[in-house]
mmCIF file of C-alpha atoms in Angstrom:
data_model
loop_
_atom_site.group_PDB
_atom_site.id
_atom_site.type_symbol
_atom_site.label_atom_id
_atom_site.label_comp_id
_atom_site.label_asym_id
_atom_site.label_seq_id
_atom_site.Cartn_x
_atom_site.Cartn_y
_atom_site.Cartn_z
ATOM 1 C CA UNK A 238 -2.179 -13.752 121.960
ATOM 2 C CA UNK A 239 -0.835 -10.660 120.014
ATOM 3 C CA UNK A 240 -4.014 -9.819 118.345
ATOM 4 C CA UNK A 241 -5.542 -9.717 121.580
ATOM 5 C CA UNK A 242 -2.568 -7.910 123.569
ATOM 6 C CA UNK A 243 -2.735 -5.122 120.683
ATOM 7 C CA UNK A 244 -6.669 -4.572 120.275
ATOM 8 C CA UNK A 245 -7.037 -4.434 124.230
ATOM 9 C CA UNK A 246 -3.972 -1.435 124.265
ATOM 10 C CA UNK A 247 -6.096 0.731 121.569
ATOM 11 C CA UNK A 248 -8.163 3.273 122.581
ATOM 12 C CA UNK A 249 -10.453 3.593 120.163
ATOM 13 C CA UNK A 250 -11.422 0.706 116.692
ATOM 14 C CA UNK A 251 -12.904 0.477 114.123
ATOM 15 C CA UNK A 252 -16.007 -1.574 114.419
ATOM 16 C CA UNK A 253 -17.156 -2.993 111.160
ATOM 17 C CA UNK A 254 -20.901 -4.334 110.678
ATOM 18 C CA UNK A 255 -22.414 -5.494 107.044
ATOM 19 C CA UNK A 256 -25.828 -4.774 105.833
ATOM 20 C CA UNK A 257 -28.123 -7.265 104.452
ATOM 21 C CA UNK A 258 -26.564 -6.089 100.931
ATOM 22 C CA UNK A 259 -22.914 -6.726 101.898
ATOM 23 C CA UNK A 260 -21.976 -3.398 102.432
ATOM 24 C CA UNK A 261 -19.682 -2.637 105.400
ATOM 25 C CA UNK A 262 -20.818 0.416 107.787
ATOM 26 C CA UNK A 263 -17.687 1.069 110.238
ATOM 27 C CA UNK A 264 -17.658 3.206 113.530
ATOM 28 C CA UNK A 265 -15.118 3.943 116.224
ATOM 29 C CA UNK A 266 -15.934 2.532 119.400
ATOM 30 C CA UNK A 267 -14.235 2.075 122.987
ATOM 31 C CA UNK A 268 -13.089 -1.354 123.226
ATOM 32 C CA UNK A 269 -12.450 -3.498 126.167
ATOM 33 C CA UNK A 270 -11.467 -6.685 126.881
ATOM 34 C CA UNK A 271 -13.786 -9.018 128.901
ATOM 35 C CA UNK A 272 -11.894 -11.935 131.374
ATOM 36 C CA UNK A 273 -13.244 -14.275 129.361
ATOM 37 C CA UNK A 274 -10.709 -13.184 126.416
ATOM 38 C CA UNK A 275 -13.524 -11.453 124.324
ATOM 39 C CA UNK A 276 -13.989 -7.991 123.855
ATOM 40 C CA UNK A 277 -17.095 -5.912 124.365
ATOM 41 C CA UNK A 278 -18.534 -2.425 124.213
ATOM 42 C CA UNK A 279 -22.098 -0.832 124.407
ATOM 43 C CA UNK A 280 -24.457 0.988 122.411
ATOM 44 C CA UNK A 281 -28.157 1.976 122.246
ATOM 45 C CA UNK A 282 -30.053 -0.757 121.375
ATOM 46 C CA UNK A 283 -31.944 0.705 118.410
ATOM 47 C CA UNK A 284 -28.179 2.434 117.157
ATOM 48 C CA UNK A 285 -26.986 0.938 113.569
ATOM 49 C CA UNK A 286 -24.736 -1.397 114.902
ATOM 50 C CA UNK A 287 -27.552 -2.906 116.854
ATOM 51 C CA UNK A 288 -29.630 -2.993 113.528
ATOM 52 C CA UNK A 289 -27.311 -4.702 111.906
ATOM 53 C CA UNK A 290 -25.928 -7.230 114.183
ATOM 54 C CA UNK A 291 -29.591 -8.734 114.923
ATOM 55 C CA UNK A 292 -29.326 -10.064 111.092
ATOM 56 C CA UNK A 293 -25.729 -10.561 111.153
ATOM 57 C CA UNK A 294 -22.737 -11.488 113.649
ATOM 58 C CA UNK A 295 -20.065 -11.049 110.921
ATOM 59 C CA UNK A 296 -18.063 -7.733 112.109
ATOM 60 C CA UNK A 297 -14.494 -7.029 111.549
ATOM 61 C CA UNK A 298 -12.138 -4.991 114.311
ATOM 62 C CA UNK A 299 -8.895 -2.747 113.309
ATOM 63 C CA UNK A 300 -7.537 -0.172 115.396
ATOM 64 C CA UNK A 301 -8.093 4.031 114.873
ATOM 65 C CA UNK A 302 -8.385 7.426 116.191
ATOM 66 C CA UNK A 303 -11.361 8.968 118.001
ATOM 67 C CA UNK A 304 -12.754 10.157 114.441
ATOM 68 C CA UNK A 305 -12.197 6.727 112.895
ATOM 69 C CA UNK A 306 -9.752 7.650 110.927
ATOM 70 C CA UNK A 307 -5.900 6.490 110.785
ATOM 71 C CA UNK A 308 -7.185 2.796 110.510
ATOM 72 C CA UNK A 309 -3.481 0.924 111.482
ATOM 73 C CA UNK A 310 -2.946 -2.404 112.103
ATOM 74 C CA UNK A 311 -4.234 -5.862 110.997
ATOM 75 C CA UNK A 312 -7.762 -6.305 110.738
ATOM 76 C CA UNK A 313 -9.709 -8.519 112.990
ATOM 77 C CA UNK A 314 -12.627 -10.960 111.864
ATOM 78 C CA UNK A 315 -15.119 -11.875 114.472
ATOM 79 C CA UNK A 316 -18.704 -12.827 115.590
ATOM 80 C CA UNK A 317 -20.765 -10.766 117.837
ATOM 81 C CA UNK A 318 -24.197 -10.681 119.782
ATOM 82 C CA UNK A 319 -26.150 -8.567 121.842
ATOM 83 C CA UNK A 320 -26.075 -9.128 125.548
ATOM 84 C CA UNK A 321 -28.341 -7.039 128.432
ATOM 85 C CA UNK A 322 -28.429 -7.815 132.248
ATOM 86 C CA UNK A 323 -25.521 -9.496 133.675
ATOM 87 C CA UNK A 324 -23.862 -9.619 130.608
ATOM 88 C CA UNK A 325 -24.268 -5.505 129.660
ATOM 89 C CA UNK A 326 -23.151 -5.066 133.634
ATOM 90 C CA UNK A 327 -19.727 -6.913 133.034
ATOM 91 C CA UNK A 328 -19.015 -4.880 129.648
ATOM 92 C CA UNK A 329 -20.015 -1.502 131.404
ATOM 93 C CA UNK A 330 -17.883 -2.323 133.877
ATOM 94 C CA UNK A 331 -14.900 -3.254 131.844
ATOM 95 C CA UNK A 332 -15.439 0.109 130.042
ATOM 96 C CA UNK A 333 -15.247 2.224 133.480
ATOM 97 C CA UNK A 334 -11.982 0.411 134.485
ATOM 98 C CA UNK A 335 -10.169 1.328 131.393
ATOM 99 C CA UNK A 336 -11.349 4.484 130.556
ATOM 100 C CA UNK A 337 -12.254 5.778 133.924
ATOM 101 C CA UNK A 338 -13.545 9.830 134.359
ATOM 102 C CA UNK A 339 -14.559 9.699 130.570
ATOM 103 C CA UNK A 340 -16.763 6.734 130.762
ATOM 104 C CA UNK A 341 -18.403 8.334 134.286
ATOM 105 C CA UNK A 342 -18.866 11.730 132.464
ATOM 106 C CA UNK A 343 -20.330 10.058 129.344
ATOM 107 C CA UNK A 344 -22.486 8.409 131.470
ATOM 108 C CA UNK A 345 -23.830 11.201 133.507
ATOM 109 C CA UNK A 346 -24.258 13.193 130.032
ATOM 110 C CA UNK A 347 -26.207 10.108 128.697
ATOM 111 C CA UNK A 348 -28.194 9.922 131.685
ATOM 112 C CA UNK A 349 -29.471 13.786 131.432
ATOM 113 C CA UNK A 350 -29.654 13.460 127.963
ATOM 114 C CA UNK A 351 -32.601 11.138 128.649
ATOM 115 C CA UNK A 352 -34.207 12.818 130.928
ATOM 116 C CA UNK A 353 -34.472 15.979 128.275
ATOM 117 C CA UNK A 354 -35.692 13.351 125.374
ATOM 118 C CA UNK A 355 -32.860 13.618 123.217
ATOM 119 C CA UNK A 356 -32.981 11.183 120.564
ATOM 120 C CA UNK A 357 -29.479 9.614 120.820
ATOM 121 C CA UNK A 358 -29.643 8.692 123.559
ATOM 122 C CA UNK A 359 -33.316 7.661 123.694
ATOM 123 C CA UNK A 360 -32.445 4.115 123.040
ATOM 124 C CA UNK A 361 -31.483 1.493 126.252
ATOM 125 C CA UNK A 362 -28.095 0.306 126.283
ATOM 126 C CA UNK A 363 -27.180 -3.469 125.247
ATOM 127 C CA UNK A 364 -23.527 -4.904 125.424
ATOM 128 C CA UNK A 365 -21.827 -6.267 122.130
ATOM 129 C CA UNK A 366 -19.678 -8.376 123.201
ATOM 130 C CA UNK A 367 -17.388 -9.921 120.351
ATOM 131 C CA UNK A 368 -14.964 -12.785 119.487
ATOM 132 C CA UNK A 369 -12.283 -12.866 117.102
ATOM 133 C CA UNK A 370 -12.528 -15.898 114.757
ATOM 134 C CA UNK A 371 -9.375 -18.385 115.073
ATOM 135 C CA UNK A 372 -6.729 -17.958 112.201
#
């Protein structure tokens, strides 16, 4: 229960995905916890993270700043997949309760960002949701 009590108080981890070669690509992400006692967070589905989870589920969590930087704590081993519809809903959700006027204003600049065609955000979302391997 403390690895999930800690990761649910950060603000921002370190989310770890592998290439086919092995070699680990981190990011810092918002992370939530799900009722369900997993965690999830979204991205555009054609992001890296996306890439890479569709050949792999191995990721790896730790906690950070908003740069990714100042990795503390233990690291976290875990599987995660893709999710859209209901799924996507519950994580976006999750995300709005905990982080409240940011997630709203990142959503309203993702939503004109669209509309203008810029690339990043070009992409629909999809929900990772992700759960920590036992041990």
């Amino acid at each position: 229960m403390l690895a999930v009590m800690s990761l649910e108080n950060e603000k921002y981890v370190l989310f770890t995905t592998f290439r086919r070669n092995g070699r680990a690509v981190s990011t810092p992400v918002w992370l939530v916890q799900m009722p369900d006692g997993e965690f999830g967070f979204s991205t555009g589905s054609e992001s890296g993270k996306a890439k890479r989870l569709r050949h792999t589920p191995r990721v790896t969590l730790q906690g950070c700043d908003r740069s990714g930087g100042d990795a503390h704590g233990p690291v976290y081993d875990a599987q995660a997949r893709l999710v859209t519809g209901t799924a996507l809903a519950q994580v976006r959700t999750a995300i709005t309760a905990k982080y409240g006027a940011m997630a709203t204003a990142l959503g309203v600049a993702e939503s004109v960002a669209k509309r203008i065609g810029a690339k990043r955000f070009g992409s629909e979302r999809v929900g990772v949701v992700i759960t920590l391997n036992a041990g």
